[in-house]
């Protein structure tokens, strides 16, 4: 590398360090909810394993059997020879689950969003997004070289004003916002998009499995019809306890993605064994409302106890409960104290969240025990 490029990189790293914004990977051993860090067991409130399915014996067993049947990986991109009956079976189950005509399995949620927007948008398309959408949805509009506009978070007047002057726009929103836990006002968005002939894309990465009696996500939560939303994106890395993602939509959109979406075409298919595991997760998500009830009880318990102890919470009613502390340094210090007490909570700082809104992102799971929920509140209350 040229010395100037080296100096520039070093400078950027030093600036991030000075702003207490350096991210640090911690190497864990063991399963998501109760891993060990440096040989010490901790309770993980920094995982999106909302239903505890990552370590569910039935999911693990399906995975194991899938490996025995297909081997470790897909061996090729889907359009070459990587598409197996395990993928097809999962896609059929997802279409049924979402109530959409067809579904497509993809390697990650990040890529799913890239695929959707690059397929549906051209350079002339206005892509109108909530300002706090996940980075992958915002990046997707940039990759598509579309005309990206960001409306104020949840501001339906701002959205309506923008779609009114951009006929044929794509409107994209997270269902549950990943760093805030609040929800998009989906019924109003459906109305606005219908009125303006806009296409609504819903990224429900944190909604599927968690919201709705059947785990059908934001659409079920609000009592909407599946086809009120043109395109839905879900991920397997959160409530489903695995990895990968899906897009569900009508046949035309899915076929166009298969033909044209470069992040789908030019990448190795999801391992078929993982598809088998995710088909099992999907069945559990649909059939077992019990874990959703346990999750709800943990969310309510956390909120009740935290508020009673003066821990500042937001209005979120989902498993994502941010505790906003403001300065990066403070967020890092509180996270360190929580860890010392045996609780792993992520300190989320800019640029992931707006400047001055660094936070502890407490993520609750059905797999947390009541004493663990109480324990994390005790340490938070002592720090804040
Ligand atoms: C709202 C949202 N969309 C998409 C993604 C990306 O999904 P994946 O981790 O499967 O790439 C995430 C988180 O990772 C997310 O929170």
Short mmCIF file of C-alpha atoms and ligand atoms in Angstrom, two decimals:
data_model
loop_
_atom_site.label_atom_id
_atom_site.label_comp_id
_atom_site.label_asym_id
_atom_site.label_seq_id
_atom_site.Cartn_x
_atom_site.Cartn_y
_atom_site.Cartn_z
CA UNK A 1 0.00 0.00 0.00
CA UNK A 2 1.24 3.53 -0.67
CA UNK A 3 2.40 5.34 2.51
CA UNK A 4 -0.33 7.99 2.12
CA UNK A 5 -3.05 5.32 2.11
CA UNK A 6 -1.51 3.66 5.17
CA UNK A 7 -1.37 6.99 6.99
CA UNK A 8 -5.00 7.72 6.11
CA UNK A 9 -6.22 4.38 7.44
CA UNK A 10 -4.17 4.74 10.60
CA UNK A 11 -5.59 8.23 11.08
CA UNK A 12 -9.18 6.97 10.72
CA UNK A 13 -8.57 4.24 13.27
CA UNK A 14 -6.97 6.69 15.68
CA UNK A 15 -9.95 9.05 15.31
CA UNK A 16 -12.43 6.23 15.99
CA UNK A 17 -10.39 5.23 19.03
CA UNK A 18 -10.33 8.81 20.30
CA UNK A 19 -14.13 8.98 19.97
CA UNK A 20 -14.60 5.69 21.89
CA UNK A 21 -16.15 4.36 18.70
CA UNK A 22 -13.82 1.43 17.99
CA UNK A 23 -15.74 -1.79 17.73
CA UNK A 24 -14.31 -4.82 19.42
CA UNK A 25 -15.05 -8.45 18.69
CA UNK A 26 -15.31 -10.68 21.68
CA UNK A 27 -14.63 -14.33 21.08
CA UNK A 28 -17.26 -16.44 22.69
CA UNK A 29 -17.43 -20.17 23.18
CA UNK A 30 -20.68 -22.07 23.49
CA UNK A 31 -24.23 -21.35 22.44
CA UNK A 32 -25.79 -17.94 21.94
CA UNK A 33 -27.71 -17.42 25.17
CA UNK A 34 -25.22 -18.66 27.77
CA UNK A 35 -21.78 -18.59 26.22
CA UNK A 36 -18.47 -18.31 27.96
CA UNK A 37 -16.15 -15.36 27.48
CA UNK A 38 -12.55 -15.87 28.50
CA UNK A 39 -13.57 -19.01 30.36
CA UNK A 40 -16.37 -17.33 32.35
CA UNK A 41 -20.04 -18.05 31.68
CA UNK A 42 -22.21 -15.02 30.97
CA UNK A 43 -25.86 -14.44 30.08
CA UNK A 44 -26.17 -13.01 26.62
CA UNK A 45 -28.52 -10.06 26.15
CA UNK A 46 -26.69 -9.14 22.95
CA UNK A 47 -28.11 -11.91 20.77
CA UNK A 48 -31.09 -11.87 18.41
CA UNK A 49 -31.89 -15.49 19.28
CA UNK A 50 -35.31 -14.25 20.43
CA UNK A 51 -36.98 -17.64 20.75
CA UNK A 52 -33.95 -19.63 21.85
CA UNK A 53 -34.07 -21.70 18.65
CA UNK A 54 -30.32 -21.49 17.97
CA UNK A 55 -29.80 -24.30 20.47
CA UNK A 56 -33.14 -26.08 20.12
CA UNK A 57 -32.43 -29.84 19.92
CA UNK A 58 -34.95 -30.28 17.07
CA UNK A 59 -33.27 -27.61 14.96
CA UNK A 60 -29.83 -29.05 15.71
CA UNK A 61 -31.05 -32.52 14.83
CA UNK A 62 -32.48 -31.36 11.49
CA UNK A 63 -29.16 -29.63 10.79
CA UNK A 64 -27.21 -32.79 11.64
CA UNK A 65 -29.41 -34.94 9.43
CA UNK A 66 -29.09 -32.36 6.66
CA UNK A 67 -25.30 -32.52 6.83
CA UNK A 68 -25.43 -36.32 6.67
CA UNK A 69 -27.65 -36.08 3.61
CA UNK A 70 -26.12 -33.18 1.63
CA UNK A 71 -22.65 -32.65 3.11
CA UNK A 72 -21.40 -29.41 4.57
CA UNK A 73 -22.14 -26.95 1.80
CA UNK A 74 -24.13 -26.30 -1.36
CA UNK A 75 -21.04 -26.53 -3.55
CA UNK A 76 -22.15 -23.90 -6.07
CA UNK A 77 -24.35 -20.91 -6.69
CA UNK A 78 -28.07 -21.68 -6.88
CA UNK A 79 -28.25 -21.17 -10.63
CA UNK A 80 -25.28 -23.46 -11.23
CA UNK A 81 -26.01 -26.55 -9.14
CA UNK A 82 -26.55 -25.26 -5.59
CA UNK A 83 -30.36 -25.26 -5.53
CA UNK A 84 -31.50 -28.43 -3.75
CA UNK A 85 -34.81 -29.92 -2.73
CA UNK A 86 -34.04 -28.59 0.77
CA UNK A 87 -34.05 -25.04 -0.65
CA UNK A 88 -37.23 -25.72 -2.63
CA UNK A 89 -38.99 -27.17 0.41
CA UNK A 90 -38.03 -24.18 2.56
CA UNK A 91 -39.16 -21.73 -0.12
CA UNK A 92 -42.54 -23.44 -0.42
CA UNK A 93 -42.98 -23.36 3.36
CA UNK A 94 -42.04 -19.67 3.47
CA UNK A 95 -44.52 -18.75 0.72
CA UNK A 96 -47.25 -20.46 2.71
CA UNK A 97 -46.10 -18.86 5.98
CA UNK A 98 -46.01 -15.33 4.58
CA UNK A 99 -49.13 -15.73 2.42
CA UNK A 100 -47.15 -14.49 -0.58
CA UNK A 101 -47.25 -16.33 -3.92
CA UNK A 102 -43.56 -17.20 -3.91
CA UNK A 103 -40.41 -17.03 -1.79
CA UNK A 104 -36.70 -17.06 -2.51
CA UNK A 105 -34.01 -18.12 -0.04
CA UNK A 106 -30.84 -15.99 0.07
CA UNK A 107 -27.52 -16.14 1.86
CA UNK A 108 -28.00 -13.16 4.18
CA UNK A 109 -30.50 -10.46 5.02
CA UNK A 110 -28.00 -7.87 3.85
CA UNK A 111 -27.93 -9.49 0.44
CA UNK A 112 -31.71 -9.96 0.39
CA UNK A 113 -32.18 -6.20 0.65
CA UNK A 114 -29.54 -5.57 -2.02
CA UNK A 115 -31.33 -8.06 -4.29
CA UNK A 116 -34.78 -6.54 -3.85
CA UNK A 117 -33.83 -2.93 -4.42
CA UNK A 118 -31.34 -3.49 -7.24
CA UNK A 119 -33.96 -5.60 -9.04
CA UNK A 120 -36.85 -3.18 -8.60
CA UNK A 121 -35.08 0.18 -8.91
CA UNK A 122 -33.33 1.86 -11.80
CA UNK A 123 -31.41 5.11 -11.77
CA UNK A 124 -34.66 6.97 -12.29
CA UNK A 125 -36.48 5.35 -9.36
CA UNK A 126 -37.07 7.26 -6.16
CA UNK A 127 -36.34 4.96 -3.23
CA UNK A 128 -37.89 6.50 -0.13
CA UNK A 129 -36.71 5.07 3.17
CA UNK A 130 -37.10 5.63 6.87
CA UNK A 131 -33.99 7.44 8.08
CA UNK A 132 -33.31 4.67 10.61
CA UNK A 133 -33.67 1.72 8.24
CA UNK A 134 -31.06 -1.00 8.50
CA UNK A 135 -27.80 -0.17 6.74
CA UNK A 136 -28.40 -2.90 4.16
CA UNK A 137 -31.62 -1.29 2.91
CA UNK A 138 -29.96 2.11 2.66
CA UNK A 139 -26.90 0.60 0.96
CA UNK A 140 -29.20 -1.23 -1.46
CA UNK A 141 -30.50 2.06 -2.87
CA UNK A 142 -26.93 3.30 -3.24
CA UNK A 143 -25.90 0.10 -5.03
CA UNK A 144 -28.91 0.46 -7.35
CA UNK A 145 -27.78 4.05 -8.05
CA UNK A 146 -31.38 5.01 -7.38
CA UNK A 147 -32.57 8.38 -6.10
CA UNK A 148 -32.43 7.70 -2.37
CA UNK A 149 -34.49 9.89 -0.04
CA UNK A 150 -34.76 9.40 3.71
CA UNK A 151 -37.82 10.56 5.61
CA UNK A 152 -37.80 11.39 9.29
CA UNK A 153 -38.14 8.34 11.47
CA UNK A 154 -41.78 7.12 11.48
CA UNK A 155 -42.95 10.51 10.13
CA UNK A 156 -45.92 9.68 7.91
CA UNK A 157 -46.49 13.30 6.90
CA UNK A 158 -42.94 13.45 5.59
CA UNK A 159 -43.42 10.13 3.77
CA UNK A 160 -46.76 11.13 2.23
CA UNK A 161 -45.32 14.42 1.02
CA UNK A 162 -42.43 12.66 -0.67
CA UNK A 163 -44.43 9.90 -2.39
CA UNK A 164 -46.94 12.47 -3.65
CA UNK A 165 -44.26 14.06 -5.82
CA UNK A 166 -42.49 10.79 -6.77
CA UNK A 167 -44.99 8.56 -8.59
CA UNK A 168 -43.87 4.95 -8.86
CA UNK A 169 -41.48 5.22 -5.92
CA UNK A 170 -40.23 2.29 -3.88
CA UNK A 171 -40.92 2.79 -0.20
CA UNK A 172 -38.83 0.68 2.16
CA UNK A 173 -39.09 0.28 5.91
CA UNK A 174 -37.92 -1.98 8.68
CA UNK A 175 -40.88 -3.57 10.48
CA UNK A 176 -39.12 -3.42 13.85
CA UNK A 177 -36.17 -1.01 13.97
CA UNK A 178 -33.09 -2.92 14.88
CA UNK A 179 -31.47 -0.44 17.27
CA UNK A 180 -34.64 1.15 18.69
CA UNK A 181 -37.13 -1.69 18.84
CA UNK A 182 -40.01 0.53 17.76
CA UNK A 183 -42.32 -0.43 14.92
CA UNK A 184 -43.17 1.11 11.58
CA UNK A 185 -46.81 2.33 11.38
CA UNK A 186 -47.51 -0.25 8.72
CA UNK A 187 -51.28 0.24 8.21
CA UNK A 188 -50.74 3.93 7.45
CA UNK A 189 -47.82 3.11 5.17
CA UNK A 190 -49.97 0.65 3.23
CA UNK A 191 -52.59 3.37 2.77
CA UNK A 192 -50.06 5.97 1.66
CA UNK A 193 -48.40 3.60 -0.82
CA UNK A 194 -51.71 2.44 -2.28
CA UNK A 195 -52.84 6.03 -2.74
CA UNK A 196 -49.63 6.99 -4.51
CA UNK A 197 -49.08 3.83 -6.55
CA UNK A 198 -45.84 3.15 -4.72
CA UNK A 199 -44.34 -0.26 -4.01
CA UNK A 200 -43.94 -1.07 -0.32
CA UNK A 201 -40.98 -3.18 0.79
CA UNK A 202 -40.98 -4.44 4.37
CA UNK A 203 -37.82 -5.72 6.02
CA UNK A 204 -39.25 -7.65 8.96
CA UNK A 205 -35.99 -9.18 10.15
CA UNK A 206 -36.91 -8.56 13.81
CA UNK A 207 -40.66 -9.11 13.41
CA UNK A 208 -40.92 -12.61 11.94
CA UNK A 209 -41.20 -15.24 14.63
CA UNK A 210 -41.68 -12.60 17.33
CA UNK A 211 -44.85 -10.67 16.48
CA UNK A 212 -48.33 -12.03 15.78
CA UNK A 213 -50.00 -15.13 17.21
CA UNK A 214 -48.41 -17.32 14.49
CA UNK A 215 -45.15 -15.41 14.44
CA UNK A 216 -46.15 -13.86 11.12
CA UNK A 217 -44.46 -10.59 12.03
CA UNK A 218 -45.57 -6.99 11.60
CA UNK A 219 -48.21 -7.81 8.99
CA UNK A 220 -49.93 -10.25 11.32
CA UNK A 221 -49.45 -7.95 14.31
CA UNK A 222 -51.38 -5.17 12.58
CA UNK A 223 -54.03 -7.51 11.12
CA UNK A 224 -53.09 -6.62 7.55
CA UNK A 225 -53.49 -8.92 4.57
CA UNK A 226 -50.27 -10.46 3.26
CA UNK A 227 -50.61 -8.82 -0.15
CA UNK A 228 -51.04 -5.37 1.38
CA UNK A 229 -47.25 -5.34 1.26
CA UNK A 230 -45.69 -6.06 -2.13
CA UNK A 231 -42.35 -7.44 -0.96
CA UNK A 232 -41.32 -8.81 2.44
CA UNK A 233 -37.85 -9.67 3.61
CA UNK A 234 -37.13 -11.92 6.58
CA UNK A 235 -33.93 -13.31 8.03
CA UNK A 236 -33.04 -16.63 9.63
CA UNK A 237 -30.30 -15.16 11.82
CA UNK A 238 -32.67 -13.85 14.47
CA UNK A 239 -35.84 -15.58 15.75
CA UNK A 240 -35.17 -18.60 13.53
CA UNK A 241 -31.84 -19.19 15.25
CA UNK A 242 -29.78 -19.85 12.12
CA UNK A 243 -28.46 -17.74 9.25
CA UNK A 244 -29.64 -16.69 5.82
CA UNK A 245 -32.73 -14.86 4.65
CA UNK A 246 -35.70 -14.86 2.35
CA UNK A 247 -37.71 -12.57 0.14
CA UNK A 248 -41.41 -13.25 -0.43
CA UNK A 249 -43.42 -11.55 -3.15
CA UNK A 250 -45.37 -12.30 -6.30
CA UNK A 251 -44.05 -14.54 -9.01
CA UNK A 252 -42.92 -11.68 -11.25
CA UNK A 253 -40.73 -10.07 -8.57
CA UNK A 254 -39.20 -13.37 -7.47
CA UNK A 255 -38.52 -14.47 -11.04
CA UNK A 256 -36.92 -11.10 -11.83
CA UNK A 257 -34.68 -11.47 -8.77
CA UNK A 258 -33.61 -14.95 -9.86
CA UNK A 259 -32.73 -13.61 -13.31
CA UNK A 260 -31.23 -10.24 -12.45
CA UNK A 261 -30.19 -9.88 -8.79
CA UNK A 262 -26.41 -10.07 -8.75
CA UNK A 263 -26.07 -10.72 -4.99
CA UNK A 264 -28.23 -13.80 -5.58
CA UNK A 265 -26.69 -14.98 -8.83
CA UNK A 266 -23.02 -14.62 -7.98
CA UNK A 267 -22.77 -16.27 -4.61
CA UNK A 268 -22.70 -19.80 -3.23
CA UNK A 269 -26.11 -21.06 -2.18
CA UNK A 270 -27.05 -21.39 1.48
CA UNK A 271 -25.95 -24.84 2.74
CA UNK A 272 -28.85 -27.27 2.20
CA UNK A 273 -28.40 -28.63 5.72
CA UNK A 274 -29.09 -25.15 7.04
CA UNK A 275 -32.24 -25.01 4.89
CA UNK A 276 -33.40 -28.21 6.56
CA UNK A 277 -32.71 -26.69 9.98
CA UNK A 278 -34.59 -23.51 9.03
CA UNK A 279 -37.59 -25.49 7.78
CA UNK A 280 -37.71 -27.04 11.25
CA UNK A 281 -37.37 -23.60 12.89
CA UNK A 282 -40.23 -22.34 10.75
CA UNK A 283 -42.44 -25.20 11.83
CA UNK A 284 -41.66 -24.47 15.51
CA UNK A 285 -42.27 -20.74 14.99
CA UNK A 286 -45.67 -21.46 13.48
CA UNK A 287 -46.80 -24.22 15.81
CA UNK A 288 -45.50 -23.16 19.19
CA UNK A 289 -46.89 -19.92 20.53
CA UNK A 290 -45.53 -20.83 23.95
CA UNK A 291 -42.06 -19.46 23.33
CA UNK A 292 -43.57 -16.19 22.09
CA UNK A 293 -45.56 -16.02 25.33
CA UNK A 294 -42.38 -16.57 27.36
CA UNK A 295 -40.64 -13.88 25.34
CA UNK A 296 -43.54 -11.48 25.93
CA UNK A 297 -43.42 -12.25 29.67
CA UNK A 298 -39.68 -11.50 29.74
CA UNK A 299 -40.14 -8.22 27.85
CA UNK A 300 -42.90 -7.14 30.24
CA UNK A 301 -40.88 -8.17 33.28
CA UNK A 302 -37.80 -6.33 32.07
CA UNK A 303 -39.78 -3.15 31.39
CA UNK A 304 -41.72 -3.25 34.64
CA UNK A 305 -38.66 -3.78 36.76
CA UNK A 306 -36.42 -1.39 34.86
CA UNK A 307 -38.95 1.43 34.98
CA UNK A 308 -39.55 0.82 38.70
CA UNK A 309 -35.78 1.16 39.27
CA UNK A 310 -35.50 4.36 37.25
CA UNK A 311 -33.74 2.87 34.22
CA UNK A 312 -34.69 5.12 31.29
CA UNK A 313 -36.49 3.10 28.63
CA UNK A 314 -38.06 4.06 25.32
CA UNK A 315 -41.55 3.15 24.12
CA UNK A 316 -40.41 -0.14 22.55
CA UNK A 317 -42.69 -3.13 23.16
CA UNK A 318 -40.49 -5.59 21.25
CA UNK A 319 -37.53 -7.69 22.47
CA UNK A 320 -35.19 -4.82 21.53
CA UNK A 321 -35.03 -2.52 24.56
CA UNK A 322 -32.56 0.32 24.11
CA UNK A 323 -31.26 2.20 27.15
CA UNK A 324 -30.00 5.45 25.69
CA UNK A 325 -27.10 6.98 27.59
CA UNK A 326 -25.83 9.53 25.07
CA UNK A 327 -22.05 9.52 25.09
CA UNK A 328 -19.99 6.71 23.61
CA UNK A 329 -17.68 6.56 26.59
CA UNK A 330 -20.60 6.09 28.99
CA UNK A 331 -22.17 3.33 26.88
CA UNK A 332 -18.88 1.45 26.82
CA UNK A 333 -18.36 1.89 30.57
CA UNK A 334 -21.86 0.59 31.40
CA UNK A 335 -21.39 -2.39 29.04
CA UNK A 336 -18.13 -3.21 30.84
CA UNK A 337 -19.84 -3.08 34.22
CA UNK A 338 -22.64 -5.30 32.98
CA UNK A 339 -20.12 -7.79 31.69
CA UNK A 340 -18.28 -7.75 35.00
CA UNK A 341 -21.64 -8.67 36.56
CA UNK A 342 -22.07 -11.58 34.13
CA UNK A 343 -24.40 -9.89 31.58
CA UNK A 344 -23.39 -9.33 27.98
CA UNK A 345 -25.17 -6.29 26.50
CA UNK A 346 -24.06 -4.53 23.33
CA UNK A 347 -22.95 -0.90 23.50
CA UNK A 348 -24.22 0.56 20.24
CA UNK A 349 -22.58 3.76 19.08
CA UNK A 350 -22.53 6.03 16.02
CA UNK A 351 -22.47 5.57 13.08
CA UNK A 352 -24.88 2.67 13.78
CA UNK A 353 -27.09 5.13 15.70
CA UNK A 354 -27.27 8.95 15.45
CA UNK A 355 -24.51 10.96 17.15
CA UNK A 356 -25.16 11.56 20.84
CA UNK A 357 -27.52 8.58 21.19
CA UNK A 358 -25.13 5.80 22.19
CA UNK A 359 -27.02 3.08 23.97
CA UNK A 360 -27.11 -0.28 25.59
CA UNK A 361 -29.18 -2.50 23.35
CA UNK A 362 -30.79 -5.06 25.63
CA UNK A 363 -32.21 -7.91 23.55
CA UNK A 364 -34.57 -10.26 25.35
CA UNK A 365 -35.19 -13.90 24.54
CA UNK A 366 -37.75 -16.52 25.46
CA UNK A 367 -34.75 -18.53 26.65
CA UNK A 368 -33.80 -16.08 29.41
CA UNK A 369 -34.76 -17.12 32.91
CA UNK A 370 -36.66 -14.65 35.12
CA UNK A 371 -33.68 -14.33 37.49
CA UNK A 372 -31.47 -13.44 34.54
CA UNK A 373 -33.86 -10.70 33.46
CA UNK A 374 -33.94 -9.39 37.03
CA UNK A 375 -30.16 -9.62 37.24
CA UNK A 376 -29.50 -7.48 34.19
CA UNK A 377 -31.96 -4.86 35.49
CA UNK A 378 -30.17 -4.79 38.87
CA UNK A 379 -26.80 -4.05 37.29
CA UNK A 380 -28.28 -1.48 34.89
CA UNK A 381 -30.01 0.28 37.76
CA UNK A 382 -26.80 0.35 39.74
CA UNK A 383 -24.86 1.90 36.83
CA UNK A 384 -27.30 4.57 35.68
C1 LIG B 1 -33.55 -4.91 9.91
C2 LIG B 1 -32.42 -5.79 9.43
N1 LIG B 1 -32.36 -6.12 8.14
C3 LIG B 1 -31.38 -6.88 7.65
C4 LIG B 1 -30.39 -7.37 8.47
C5 LIG B 1 -29.30 -8.19 7.89
O1 LIG B 1 -29.54 -9.53 8.07
P1 LIG B 1 -28.34 -10.57 8.03
O2 LIG B 1 -27.69 -10.52 9.36
O3 LIG B 1 -28.99 -11.88 7.73
O4 LIG B 1 -27.42 -10.11 6.94
C6 LIG B 1 -30.41 -7.05 9.84
C7 LIG B 1 -29.43 -7.52 10.83
O5 LIG B 1 -28.50 -8.16 10.72
C8 LIG B 1 -31.45 -6.24 10.33
O6 LIG B 1 -31.49 -5.89 11.61
#
